[in-house]
Every structure is written in C-alpha cells, then in structure tokens.
C-alpha cells in the first residue's frame, strides 16, 4: 500500500426542515392584520369624529379616541415591519435551502473522489504514480477545505437569520415597545399617495408615478392602502398581486369572522363568496405543475374587487408571471360569468398555460383570465335578476370592451417597454366584448382570437375593422356549437329587421379572419351546447391551435376552411364532414 496523506472526510450537512411557502403565507397574514389595524386608525381619524357635535361631551369623546387612533397607527406600522421581515425570511430560507442542496451534492462528489483515492492507494504504484496520487490528494483536500468553509458559512447564516427573526418579533412584543418605536411616526404611504395621479390618468402616467416611488413607499402603500393600486392599470402585475393578496386575506378574515359572529349582511355574504372564489382560483393554478420545470405554476391576482357590479365581483388571476412572460394571453369569458366562476376560469387559464409551455418549452408564458366586466349571468327564473337577458344585446360587451382595452394598455405600460407577444382571446359573449375592445378602442394586441362566437359586434364587418392586422385575426368555431349559429351570416349582416345576433360570424369567408380547426372527437351528429365549452380542453384541436397562436408559431396552426353563406342558400360549414383529430397538448 502506498504511503500517502489522504484527504479528510467532509462533515455531514445538517438537515434543514423549512417551508418557505408557509413562512410567506404567515407574512401575508401579518400584512393583512396590519391593514386591518390601519383601517381602525383611519376610522378614528375620519368617520369616528363627529364634526357637528359640540360641547363638553364632544370634547371628552374626541379626546378619548385620540390614543386609540395613535395606537392603531403604531401597531399597523409594527405589524407591517414584522410582516416584511417575515417575507425577507422566506426568501432567505429559500436561498439557504437551495444552498444546502448544493452542499449535499458537493459532499457526495467529494466522498466519491476520496473513495477512489483510497482504492488507488491500496495497490502497488510506481514513484511517478505515487507523486500523481499525492497531488490528487492535495487537490481534493483543497476542495474539502472549501466545502468545510462554505458549510460553516451556511450554518452561521442560518443562526444569523434565526436571530434576526427573533429580534423582529421581540422588539415589538408589548404596547410600550410599539409606542416607543412607532408612536407618532408618519406612515410613508401617506406622502406617496398624495402624489398619486388623479382618477382617469393614463396607465403610462400611473406607471411613471409608481416607478418614481422608493421601495419603502411602494411596500407601505401595498400594506396600508392595497385598494389604491391593486386594480390600477399601469401598476406592474407583481405589485398588484401583492396588494390584492393583502386585500383578499383581510377580507377573508373580516367576513369569516362576521359570519362566525352571526352579524354578516347579505351583501357581505356575497362578497365573501367572491373572495373565496378568488382564493380557490389561485389555489387551482398553484396546484398545477409547469410541464417544463416540474414546479408549481406561479399565479398573480391581477384584479380583485368582490363587490363590483352589484356583487357579481371582478376577478382576474394569471397562470404565469405577467410582468416577465414572453407570451401573454388574456382570456375574456362570456355569458354566465361572475366572480364565483373564477375557479372554473382558473382551470381554463392553467390548461392554456400548460399547453403553451408544452408546445414551446423555450418561451415563458402567462395566461390571464379576466372577469373584469359585467357579463350577463343571471336569469329571471333563478330569482337573481334580469341581467342575463343582456346576452341578446351588446350593451355589456360595449362597456366591457372599454375595460378590456384599458387592461391591455395598462399591461403594456407596466412592462416599461419590454413588450410581450400579447394575444386577446374572447370566448362566447366574451368574443363580442373583445370585438368591441378592438373596433371601438384600438386594442393593442399582436393577435386577436374569437372562439365559439355569437358575433363580434355590430359595427365590425370584417377582420380589417378590428384595427388588428387581418393576418393576425383568428376564429375557432366548432361545427356542432349552436352558439356560433347566432352570429349574422352572408349578405344579411344583421342590418335587416334591425339586426340579428351580436354581429358577424368571424369564421365566415366574408369576414376575412383565419379560421382554425376546433372540432372535438366527442362531437355528436347534431348541435350540442356541451360542444361550446370544450375549446380550452387538453388534447383538442382548438387548444393546440390557440397555444400555437399564443406562442407566435403560426406555421403550427391547423387551419380550416371558413363558413360560406351565399345569398341564394344557407350557411355551409366545411368542417361538418371532416373527421376530428386528437392533438397532444400535455
């Protein structure tokens, strides 16, 4: 056996049990609590004060509530500071967890090298081989020393981080400490909100204002006044998500408590249902897995207003990062959509995301479902109102088109010139809404897609009328989908008898869009309303083609011949007799 100095064995890497996601959720709950307490401070300083009440009792009352307001403001700042430190802790522990994985891999590799050196040292070696062996031992020992130094630094970092977290909590354990540190301290959100552009300002102006704030000011606004930016076009999606998450957590805590106490109003019960739907939508997306990375899909709450549209609610949640994705798709749903349908729309958004990533793993994607207009959803015989009758008219689509155009302008502005390939997809009555957004407001998208359309709006007679390059206007129509039969066809164009349908059929030859295959292998011989809901299902022609358009891979789109409706005959759909195919999308 050769006489050599073998490298020392590297230490075992200690186990690190940590759940950064749970830490981050705790930080979110603390931030929501900060917002609730801040609301108390605002109440004391505002509506709790009775301006037209005078006399000794008034003076006594107002003097008595001042300390409550001061303590509430101080507690809000204290909770906010701890919440932000918890969020930092989640990031730090994520990094430490990843560093441990690297250390374990390095140790395993060192163990293999040392075992190999031991085997070499047990045999007969020449003097030259012995010199080489000793050099290799010194080299590996150097790697072991570097590993030991990094392992010590990693262990020290854990101890330091745990100490910082302990300090963050212990410094505000009682009211006296909170008052000493934060009593009378101005909230940085106040000065920042004073400079906020007025209502109606352009998304570009809003984005410039936001970018001009310090990180501390931005974080203060998110904690103190999430509603001020959560739904504001021009604010980046990440900041909107942070603000809307705070608002959602606060609302869930408030309304669930009201429900438990038996003091919930009917309006609050509906708002709670919408808030829980938003939470379920986020969970639906984050419970799915990216087909390329194998990691949970990231989600962002882009719009959250549970009381919007007389309680129907406004919710938009993305699958993927809207701020950074190469390809962004906005899905606008139609009839029957309200806040409580958010989980269903989240399933569609996640499915489109999965398919788009599967078909082009080299690009990053984000798919945003948008319940941001008052879609017709109630029917009179359900006892919920008459707005479902609006599906026969374009009023809701016209209003929704303006809102959709604002959303797209805000999305463009918030990316600071980093343009995404942006696709607007309107389904059912949502295609009418999307058509109005394009025709009436110049929708700033790269591709415009109508699926299952009952018509694209009364003033849009052709793809060219949308304002989008006709080469980038698309239509998907299942030949057994009866909703597509409602659109105007041929020479009629809805002008006779005051108009029929909701505008022209985008899948017809006269319209001039590119029709793509959208048949389903489950289709029956006769029209069936179930076919209307299959456009976003995995392994379908429709989803394959939508994903190729979203990715800008136009050569991969399976095109279909358009409908044809001459004046002397009825509508002819060439897709009626074609055999549908299965297209793998996952």
Short mmCIF file of C-alpha atoms in Angstrom, two decimals, residues 59-480:
data_model
loop_
_atom_site.label_atom_id
_atom_site.label_comp_id
_atom_site.label_asym_id
_atom_site.label_seq_id
_atom_site.Cartn_x
_atom_site.Cartn_y
_atom_site.Cartn_z
CA UNK A 59 -64.53 67.24 23.63
CA UNK A 60 -64.32 64.30 26.02
CA UNK A 61 -65.24 61.80 23.30
CA UNK A 62 -62.77 63.13 20.76
CA UNK A 63 -60.00 63.33 23.35
CA UNK A 64 -60.73 59.74 24.36
CA UNK A 65 -60.42 58.26 20.87
CA UNK A 66 -57.13 60.00 20.00
CA UNK A 67 -54.97 57.44 21.90
CA UNK A 68 -56.82 54.59 20.15
CA UNK A 69 -56.02 56.07 16.76
CA UNK A 70 -52.39 56.67 17.73
CA UNK A 71 -52.00 53.10 19.00
CA UNK A 72 -53.68 51.69 15.90
CA UNK A 73 -51.33 53.59 13.59
CA UNK A 74 -48.31 52.48 15.62
CA UNK A 75 -49.47 48.84 15.71
CA UNK A 76 -50.07 48.92 11.97
CA UNK A 77 -46.51 50.08 11.34
CA UNK A 78 -45.14 47.50 13.78
CA UNK A 79 -47.06 44.64 12.16
CA UNK A 80 -46.03 45.86 8.73
CA UNK A 81 -42.36 45.83 9.73
CA UNK A 82 -42.60 42.31 11.12
CA UNK A 83 -44.53 41.13 8.04
CA UNK A 84 -41.90 42.50 5.72
CA UNK A 85 -39.15 40.84 7.79
CA UNK A 86 -41.06 37.55 7.58
CA UNK A 87 -41.24 37.92 3.80
CA UNK A 88 -37.48 38.50 3.75
CA UNK A 89 -37.08 35.44 5.96
CA UNK A 90 -38.99 33.34 3.43
CA UNK A 91 -36.61 34.50 0.69
CA UNK A 92 -33.54 33.90 2.86
CA UNK A 93 -34.68 30.41 3.85
CA UNK A 94 -35.39 29.57 0.23
CA UNK A 95 -31.82 30.55 -0.59
CA UNK A 96 -30.45 28.58 2.37
CA UNK A 97 -32.48 25.54 1.35
CA UNK A 98 -31.06 25.75 -2.18
CA UNK A 99 -27.54 26.19 -0.81
CA UNK A 100 -27.98 23.04 1.25
CA UNK A 101 -28.85 21.08 -1.89
CA UNK A 102 -25.60 22.29 -3.45
CA UNK A 103 -23.62 21.39 -0.32
CA UNK A 104 -25.07 17.87 -0.26
CA UNK A 105 -24.19 17.37 -3.92
CA UNK A 106 -20.65 18.63 -3.32
CA UNK A 107 -20.20 16.33 -0.33
CA UNK A 108 -21.41 13.31 -2.29
CA UNK A 109 -18.92 14.12 -5.06
CA UNK A 110 -16.09 14.53 -2.55
CA UNK A 111 -16.97 11.22 -0.94
CA UNK A 112 -16.72 9.52 -4.32
CA UNK A 113 -13.35 11.13 -5.05
CA UNK A 114 -11.93 10.16 -1.66
CA UNK A 115 -13.12 6.56 -2.06
CA UNK A 116 -11.40 6.43 -5.45
CA UNK A 117 -8.17 7.81 -3.96
CA UNK A 118 -8.29 5.19 -1.19
CA UNK A 119 -8.63 2.44 -3.79
CA UNK A 120 -5.63 3.78 -5.70
CA UNK A 121 -3.57 3.95 -2.51
CA UNK A 122 -4.17 0.27 -1.63
CA UNK A 123 -2.38 -1.05 -4.72
CA UNK A 124 1.18 -1.10 -5.94
CA UNK A 125 2.17 2.21 -7.53
CA UNK A 126 5.35 3.47 -9.15
CA UNK A 127 7.14 6.51 -7.75
CA UNK A 128 5.72 8.61 -10.59
CA UNK A 129 2.18 7.33 -9.89
CA UNK A 130 2.72 7.98 -6.21
CA UNK A 131 3.57 11.62 -6.91
CA UNK A 132 0.47 12.00 -9.06
CA UNK A 133 -1.63 10.34 -6.36
CA UNK A 134 -0.32 12.70 -3.69
CA UNK A 135 -1.04 15.70 -5.94
CA UNK A 136 -4.62 14.46 -6.42
CA UNK A 137 -4.97 14.03 -2.66
CA UNK A 138 -3.82 17.62 -2.05
CA UNK A 139 -6.23 18.89 -4.73
CA UNK A 140 -9.19 17.04 -3.21
CA UNK A 141 -8.18 18.21 0.27
CA UNK A 142 -8.37 21.77 -1.05
CA UNK A 143 -11.90 21.07 -2.26
CA UNK A 144 -12.78 19.59 1.13
CA UNK A 145 -11.43 22.69 2.88
CA UNK A 146 -13.51 24.93 0.60
CA UNK A 147 -16.56 22.77 1.29
CA UNK A 148 -15.99 22.97 5.06
CA UNK A 149 -15.68 26.75 4.87
CA UNK A 150 -18.93 27.02 2.89
CA UNK A 151 -20.68 24.62 5.27
CA UNK A 152 -19.63 26.75 8.24
CA UNK A 153 -20.80 29.91 6.47
CA UNK A 154 -24.14 28.23 5.70
CA UNK A 155 -24.64 27.15 9.31
CA UNK A 156 -23.71 30.64 10.52
CA UNK A 157 -26.18 32.19 8.06
CA UNK A 158 -28.99 30.03 9.47
CA UNK A 159 -28.15 31.09 13.02
CA UNK A 160 -27.93 34.74 11.98
CA UNK A 161 -31.25 34.59 10.13
CA UNK A 162 -32.98 32.93 13.06
CA UNK A 163 -31.61 35.64 15.34
CA UNK A 164 -32.85 38.39 13.04
CA UNK A 165 -36.32 36.87 13.01
CA UNK A 166 -36.31 36.57 16.79
CA UNK A 167 -35.28 40.22 17.09
CA UNK A 168 -38.03 41.33 14.69
CA UNK A 169 -40.69 39.83 16.95
CA UNK A 170 -39.21 40.53 20.39
CA UNK A 171 -38.67 44.24 19.74
CA UNK A 172 -42.45 44.76 19.44
CA UNK A 173 -43.77 42.27 21.98
CA UNK A 174 -45.72 44.80 24.05
CA UNK A 175 -47.59 48.06 23.50
CA UNK A 176 -44.93 50.08 25.28
CA UNK A 177 -42.26 48.89 22.84
CA UNK A 178 -44.56 49.52 19.88
CA UNK A 179 -45.35 53.04 21.07
CA UNK A 180 -41.68 53.78 21.73
CA UNK A 181 -40.65 52.70 18.23
CA UNK A 182 -43.64 53.76 16.13
CA UNK A 183 -45.79 56.15 18.15
CA UNK A 184 -46.32 59.37 16.17
CA UNK A 185 -44.25 58.09 13.23
CA UNK A 186 -45.65 59.21 9.88
CA UNK A 187 -46.79 56.44 7.58
CA UNK A 188 -44.65 56.64 4.40
CA UNK A 189 -47.72 55.60 2.42
CA UNK A 190 -49.44 58.92 3.12
CA UNK A 191 -46.93 61.19 1.35
CA UNK A 192 -46.63 58.74 -1.54
CA UNK A 193 -50.41 58.57 -2.06
CA UNK A 194 -50.57 62.37 -2.07
CA UNK A 195 -48.62 62.32 -5.35
CA UNK A 196 -50.73 59.61 -6.98
CA UNK A 197 -52.10 60.67 -10.41
CA UNK A 198 -55.79 61.60 -10.40
CA UNK A 199 -58.56 59.28 -11.49
CA UNK A 200 -58.60 58.87 -15.26
CA UNK A 201 -54.83 59.30 -15.61
CA UNK A 202 -53.21 57.22 -18.35
CA UNK A 203 -51.56 53.90 -17.48
CA UNK A 204 -48.27 55.45 -18.58
CA UNK A 205 -48.66 58.26 -16.01
CA UNK A 206 -49.58 55.75 -13.31
CA UNK A 207 -46.56 53.60 -14.13
CA UNK A 208 -44.23 56.61 -14.07
CA UNK A 209 -45.57 57.56 -10.63
CA UNK A 210 -45.09 54.05 -9.28
CA UNK A 211 -41.57 53.73 -10.67
CA UNK A 212 -40.71 57.07 -9.06
CA UNK A 213 -41.51 55.84 -5.54
CA UNK A 214 -38.94 54.26 -3.26
CA UNK A 215 -39.23 50.58 -2.42
CA UNK A 216 -40.25 51.56 1.13
CA UNK A 217 -43.04 53.79 -0.19
CA UNK A 218 -44.29 51.07 -2.53
CA UNK A 219 -44.34 48.50 0.27
CA UNK A 220 -46.10 50.97 2.56
CA UNK A 221 -48.89 51.56 0.03
CA UNK A 222 -49.34 47.82 -0.51
CA UNK A 223 -49.77 47.35 3.24
CA UNK A 224 -51.74 50.47 4.16
CA UNK A 225 -53.88 51.03 1.07
CA UNK A 226 -53.89 47.92 -1.15
CA UNK A 227 -57.09 49.07 -2.85
CA UNK A 228 -55.30 52.17 -4.13
CA UNK A 229 -53.17 50.17 -6.56
CA UNK A 230 -54.44 46.58 -6.68
CA UNK A 231 -56.75 47.24 -9.63
CA UNK A 232 -54.97 50.26 -11.10
CA UNK A 233 -53.90 49.92 -14.73
CA UNK A 234 -50.24 50.79 -15.15
CA UNK A 235 -49.13 49.15 -11.89
CA UNK A 236 -46.91 46.07 -12.50
CA UNK A 237 -48.59 42.71 -12.05
CA UNK A 238 -46.29 41.72 -9.18
CA UNK A 239 -47.24 44.78 -7.14
CA UNK A 240 -50.93 44.34 -7.98
CA UNK A 241 -50.68 40.75 -6.81
CA UNK A 242 -49.04 41.79 -3.54
CA UNK A 243 -51.72 44.41 -2.91
CA UNK A 244 -54.63 42.19 -3.90
CA UNK A 245 -53.29 39.36 -1.76
CA UNK A 246 -53.28 41.69 1.26
CA UNK A 247 -56.82 42.83 0.45
CA UNK A 248 -58.02 39.26 -0.09
CA UNK A 249 -56.50 37.98 3.16
CA UNK A 250 -58.01 40.94 5.04
CA UNK A 251 -61.45 40.40 3.52
CA UNK A 252 -61.46 36.67 4.21
CA UNK A 253 -60.52 37.30 7.84
CA UNK A 254 -63.10 40.07 8.30
CA UNK A 255 -66.06 38.39 6.63
CA UNK A 256 -65.40 34.92 8.03
CA UNK A 257 -65.29 36.48 11.48
CA UNK A 258 -68.54 38.33 10.79
CA UNK A 259 -70.09 35.07 9.66
CA UNK A 260 -68.87 33.27 12.78
CA UNK A 261 -70.31 36.06 14.96
CA UNK A 262 -73.65 35.89 13.15
CA UNK A 263 -73.55 39.55 12.08
CA UNK A 264 -72.94 39.15 8.35
CA UNK A 265 -75.14 41.10 5.94
CA UNK A 266 -76.48 39.65 2.69
CA UNK A 267 -74.06 41.83 0.71
CA UNK A 268 -71.12 40.66 2.80
CA UNK A 269 -72.15 37.04 2.29
CA UNK A 270 -71.98 37.53 -1.47
CA UNK A 271 -68.66 39.37 -1.21
CA UNK A 272 -67.26 36.54 0.89
CA UNK A 273 -68.34 34.02 -1.75
CA UNK A 274 -66.46 36.04 -4.37
CA UNK A 275 -63.39 36.36 -2.13
CA UNK A 276 -63.35 32.61 -1.52
CA UNK A 277 -63.70 32.06 -5.27
CA UNK A 278 -60.64 34.25 -5.84
CA UNK A 279 -58.71 32.21 -3.26
CA UNK A 280 -59.87 28.96 -4.87
CA UNK A 281 -58.83 30.26 -8.30
CA UNK A 282 -55.32 30.99 -7.06
CA UNK A 283 -55.15 27.57 -5.39
CA UNK A 284 -56.32 25.90 -8.60
CA UNK A 285 -53.48 27.45 -10.58
CA UNK A 286 -50.78 26.96 -7.96
CA UNK A 287 -51.87 23.36 -7.53
CA UNK A 288 -50.92 22.66 -11.15
CA UNK A 289 -47.40 21.87 -12.37
CA UNK A 290 -45.37 23.56 -15.10
CA UNK A 291 -44.78 20.84 -17.73
CA UNK A 292 -41.24 22.11 -18.39
CA UNK A 293 -39.85 22.80 -14.91
CA UNK A 294 -41.99 20.41 -12.88
CA UNK A 295 -42.56 23.22 -10.37
CA UNK A 296 -45.93 24.66 -9.26
CA UNK A 297 -47.29 27.26 -11.67
CA UNK A 298 -46.89 30.81 -10.41
CA UNK A 299 -50.08 32.84 -10.07
CA UNK A 300 -50.80 36.55 -9.75
CA UNK A 301 -54.05 38.19 -8.66
CA UNK A 302 -54.31 40.96 -11.24
CA UNK A 303 -57.81 42.17 -10.36
CA UNK A 304 -59.78 41.77 -7.15
CA UNK A 305 -62.98 43.62 -6.32
CA UNK A 306 -65.53 41.30 -4.69
CA UNK A 307 -68.26 43.97 -4.54
CA UNK A 308 -68.01 45.13 -8.15
CA UNK A 309 -71.02 45.10 -10.48
CA UNK A 310 -73.62 44.97 -7.70
CA UNK A 311 -71.95 41.99 -6.08
CA UNK A 312 -71.15 39.95 -9.18
CA UNK A 313 -67.49 40.68 -8.48
CA UNK A 314 -64.42 41.40 -10.63
CA UNK A 315 -61.53 38.94 -10.53
CA UNK A 316 -58.54 38.26 -12.78
CA UNK A 317 -55.81 35.76 -11.94
CA UNK A 318 -52.89 34.69 -14.08
CA UNK A 319 -51.13 31.40 -14.59
CA UNK A 320 -47.55 32.59 -15.01
CA UNK A 321 -45.79 35.91 -14.44
CA UNK A 322 -47.47 38.69 -16.44
CA UNK A 323 -44.54 41.06 -15.82
CA UNK A 324 -41.87 38.86 -17.39
CA UNK A 325 -43.51 36.32 -19.72
CA UNK A 326 -42.50 36.27 -23.38
CA UNK A 327 -46.06 35.40 -24.39
CA UNK A 328 -49.12 36.74 -22.56
CA UNK A 329 -52.70 35.69 -23.30
CA UNK A 330 -55.81 37.39 -21.91
CA UNK A 331 -58.93 35.18 -21.80
CA UNK A 332 -62.26 37.01 -21.75
CA UNK A 333 -65.18 34.71 -20.92
CA UNK A 334 -68.84 35.31 -21.73
CA UNK A 335 -72.38 34.52 -20.63
CA UNK A 336 -72.78 33.10 -17.14
CA UNK A 337 -69.53 34.55 -15.83
CA UNK A 338 -69.27 36.30 -12.46
CA UNK A 339 -66.86 36.32 -9.55
CA UNK A 340 -67.94 32.94 -8.25
CA UNK A 341 -66.96 31.33 -11.56
CA UNK A 342 -63.29 32.28 -11.02
CA UNK A 343 -62.14 28.72 -10.17
CA UNK A 344 -63.64 27.42 -13.41
CA UNK A 345 -61.89 30.13 -15.40
CA UNK A 346 -58.66 29.45 -13.49
CA UNK A 347 -58.78 25.85 -14.66
CA UNK A 348 -59.00 27.11 -18.26
CA UNK A 349 -56.14 29.57 -17.76
CA UNK A 350 -53.91 26.89 -16.25
CA UNK A 351 -54.75 24.49 -19.07
CA UNK A 352 -53.86 27.06 -21.72
CA UNK A 353 -50.63 27.80 -19.84
CA UNK A 354 -49.72 24.10 -19.67
CA UNK A 355 -50.38 23.59 -23.37
CA UNK A 356 -48.47 26.70 -24.45
CA UNK A 357 -45.45 25.70 -22.38
CA UNK A 358 -45.64 22.10 -23.60
CA UNK A 359 -45.68 23.13 -27.26
CA UNK A 360 -42.80 25.62 -26.87
CA UNK A 361 -40.61 24.92 -23.81
CA UNK A 362 -38.15 27.66 -24.86
CA UNK A 363 -40.59 30.53 -24.19
CA UNK A 364 -42.08 31.78 -20.93
CA UNK A 365 -45.84 32.22 -20.78
CA UNK A 366 -48.61 33.82 -18.75
CA UNK A 367 -52.33 33.27 -19.24
CA UNK A 368 -54.68 35.72 -17.52
CA UNK A 369 -58.39 35.01 -17.16
CA UNK A 370 -60.26 38.30 -16.89
CA UNK A 371 -63.65 38.66 -15.21
CA UNK A 372 -63.50 42.42 -15.43
CA UNK A 373 -66.83 43.40 -16.93
CA UNK A 374 -70.45 42.82 -16.02
CA UNK A 375 -71.11 39.81 -18.22
CA UNK A 376 -74.76 38.72 -18.47
CA UNK A 377 -75.02 35.94 -15.88
CA UNK A 378 -78.40 35.91 -14.10
CA UNK A 379 -81.71 34.58 -15.36
CA UNK A 380 -85.11 35.79 -14.10
CA UNK A 381 -86.40 32.33 -13.16
CA UNK A 382 -83.46 31.88 -10.75
CA UNK A 383 -84.62 34.84 -8.69
CA UNK A 384 -81.26 36.61 -9.16
CA UNK A 385 -82.28 39.33 -11.57
CA UNK A 386 -82.69 40.02 -15.26
CA UNK A 387 -79.17 40.87 -16.42
CA UNK A 388 -78.88 37.52 -18.22
CA UNK A 389 -81.26 38.95 -20.80
CA UNK A 390 -78.41 41.26 -21.75
CA UNK A 391 -76.82 38.40 -23.67
CA UNK A 392 -79.19 39.29 -26.51
CA UNK A 393 -77.79 42.82 -26.70
CA UNK A 394 -74.35 44.38 -26.95
CA UNK A 395 -74.54 46.86 -24.06
CA UNK A 396 -72.45 44.80 -21.65
CA UNK A 397 -69.98 43.98 -24.43
CA UNK A 398 -69.54 47.65 -25.30
CA UNK A 399 -68.83 48.58 -21.68
CA UNK A 400 -66.60 45.54 -21.25
CA UNK A 401 -64.69 46.38 -24.42
CA UNK A 402 -63.63 49.72 -22.94
CA UNK A 403 -62.49 48.00 -19.75
CA UNK A 404 -60.59 45.33 -21.67
CA UNK A 405 -58.77 47.97 -23.73
CA UNK A 406 -57.78 49.74 -20.50
CA UNK A 407 -56.43 46.48 -19.10
CA UNK A 408 -54.31 45.86 -22.21
CA UNK A 409 -52.99 49.44 -22.21
CA UNK A 410 -52.09 49.06 -18.54
CA UNK A 411 -50.38 45.75 -19.12
CA UNK A 412 -48.28 47.25 -21.90
CA UNK A 413 -47.36 50.31 -19.82
CA UNK A 414 -46.47 48.32 -16.71
CA UNK A 415 -43.77 46.34 -18.53
CA UNK A 416 -41.73 49.51 -19.10
CA UNK A 417 -41.26 48.99 -22.82
CA UNK A 418 -40.47 45.27 -22.50
CA UNK A 419 -43.12 44.14 -24.96
CA UNK A 420 -44.67 40.72 -24.69
CA UNK A 421 -46.30 38.88 -27.56
CA UNK A 422 -49.85 39.62 -26.45
CA UNK A 423 -52.92 37.66 -27.52
CA UNK A 424 -56.53 38.55 -26.68
CA UNK A 425 -58.91 35.58 -26.73
CA UNK A 426 -62.66 36.12 -26.47
CA UNK A 427 -64.96 33.16 -25.88
CA UNK A 428 -68.72 33.18 -26.39
CA UNK A 429 -70.18 36.59 -25.41
CA UNK A 430 -66.59 37.45 -24.46
CA UNK A 431 -65.75 37.42 -28.16
CA UNK A 432 -68.33 40.18 -28.67
CA UNK A 433 -66.69 42.09 -25.83
CA UNK A 434 -63.25 41.53 -27.34
CA UNK A 435 -64.53 42.64 -30.74
CA UNK A 436 -65.77 45.92 -29.25
CA UNK A 437 -62.45 46.43 -27.46
CA UNK A 438 -60.64 46.11 -30.78
CA UNK A 439 -63.05 48.04 -33.01
CA UNK A 440 -64.03 50.79 -30.57
CA UNK A 441 -60.78 51.34 -28.70
CA UNK A 442 -57.89 50.09 -30.83
CA UNK A 443 -56.91 47.03 -28.78
CA UNK A 444 -53.10 46.93 -28.66
CA UNK A 445 -52.55 43.21 -29.22
CA UNK A 446 -50.43 41.11 -31.56
CA UNK A 447 -53.12 38.51 -32.16
CA UNK A 448 -56.90 38.64 -31.83
CA UNK A 449 -58.79 35.37 -31.40
CA UNK A 450 -62.54 34.66 -31.36
CA UNK A 451 -63.76 31.22 -30.25
CA UNK A 452 -67.34 29.98 -30.06
CA UNK A 453 -68.50 33.43 -31.13
CA UNK A 454 -72.15 34.51 -31.41
CA UNK A 455 -70.88 37.60 -33.25
CA UNK A 456 -68.04 40.10 -32.89
CA UNK A 457 -70.06 43.31 -32.50
CA UNK A 458 -72.48 45.13 -34.76
CA UNK A 459 -70.03 47.62 -36.32
CA UNK A 460 -67.30 45.09 -37.09
CA UNK A 461 -67.95 43.82 -40.60
CA UNK A 462 -64.51 42.34 -41.30
CA UNK A 463 -61.20 41.42 -39.75
CA UNK A 464 -59.80 44.69 -41.04
CA UNK A 465 -62.41 46.59 -39.00
CA UNK A 466 -60.85 45.29 -35.75
CA UNK A 467 -57.82 47.52 -36.19
CA UNK A 468 -55.58 44.45 -35.88
CA UNK A 469 -53.66 43.19 -38.91
CA UNK A 470 -56.12 40.75 -40.59
CA UNK A 471 -53.28 38.22 -40.85
CA UNK A 472 -53.40 38.10 -37.05
CA UNK A 473 -57.16 37.82 -36.58
CA UNK A 474 -58.30 34.25 -35.89
CA UNK A 475 -61.55 32.35 -35.40
CA UNK A 476 -62.31 28.94 -33.95
CA UNK A 477 -65.82 27.54 -34.43
CA UNK A 478 -66.90 24.01 -33.62
CA UNK A 479 -69.39 22.96 -36.29
CA UNK A 480 -71.67 21.44 -33.61
#
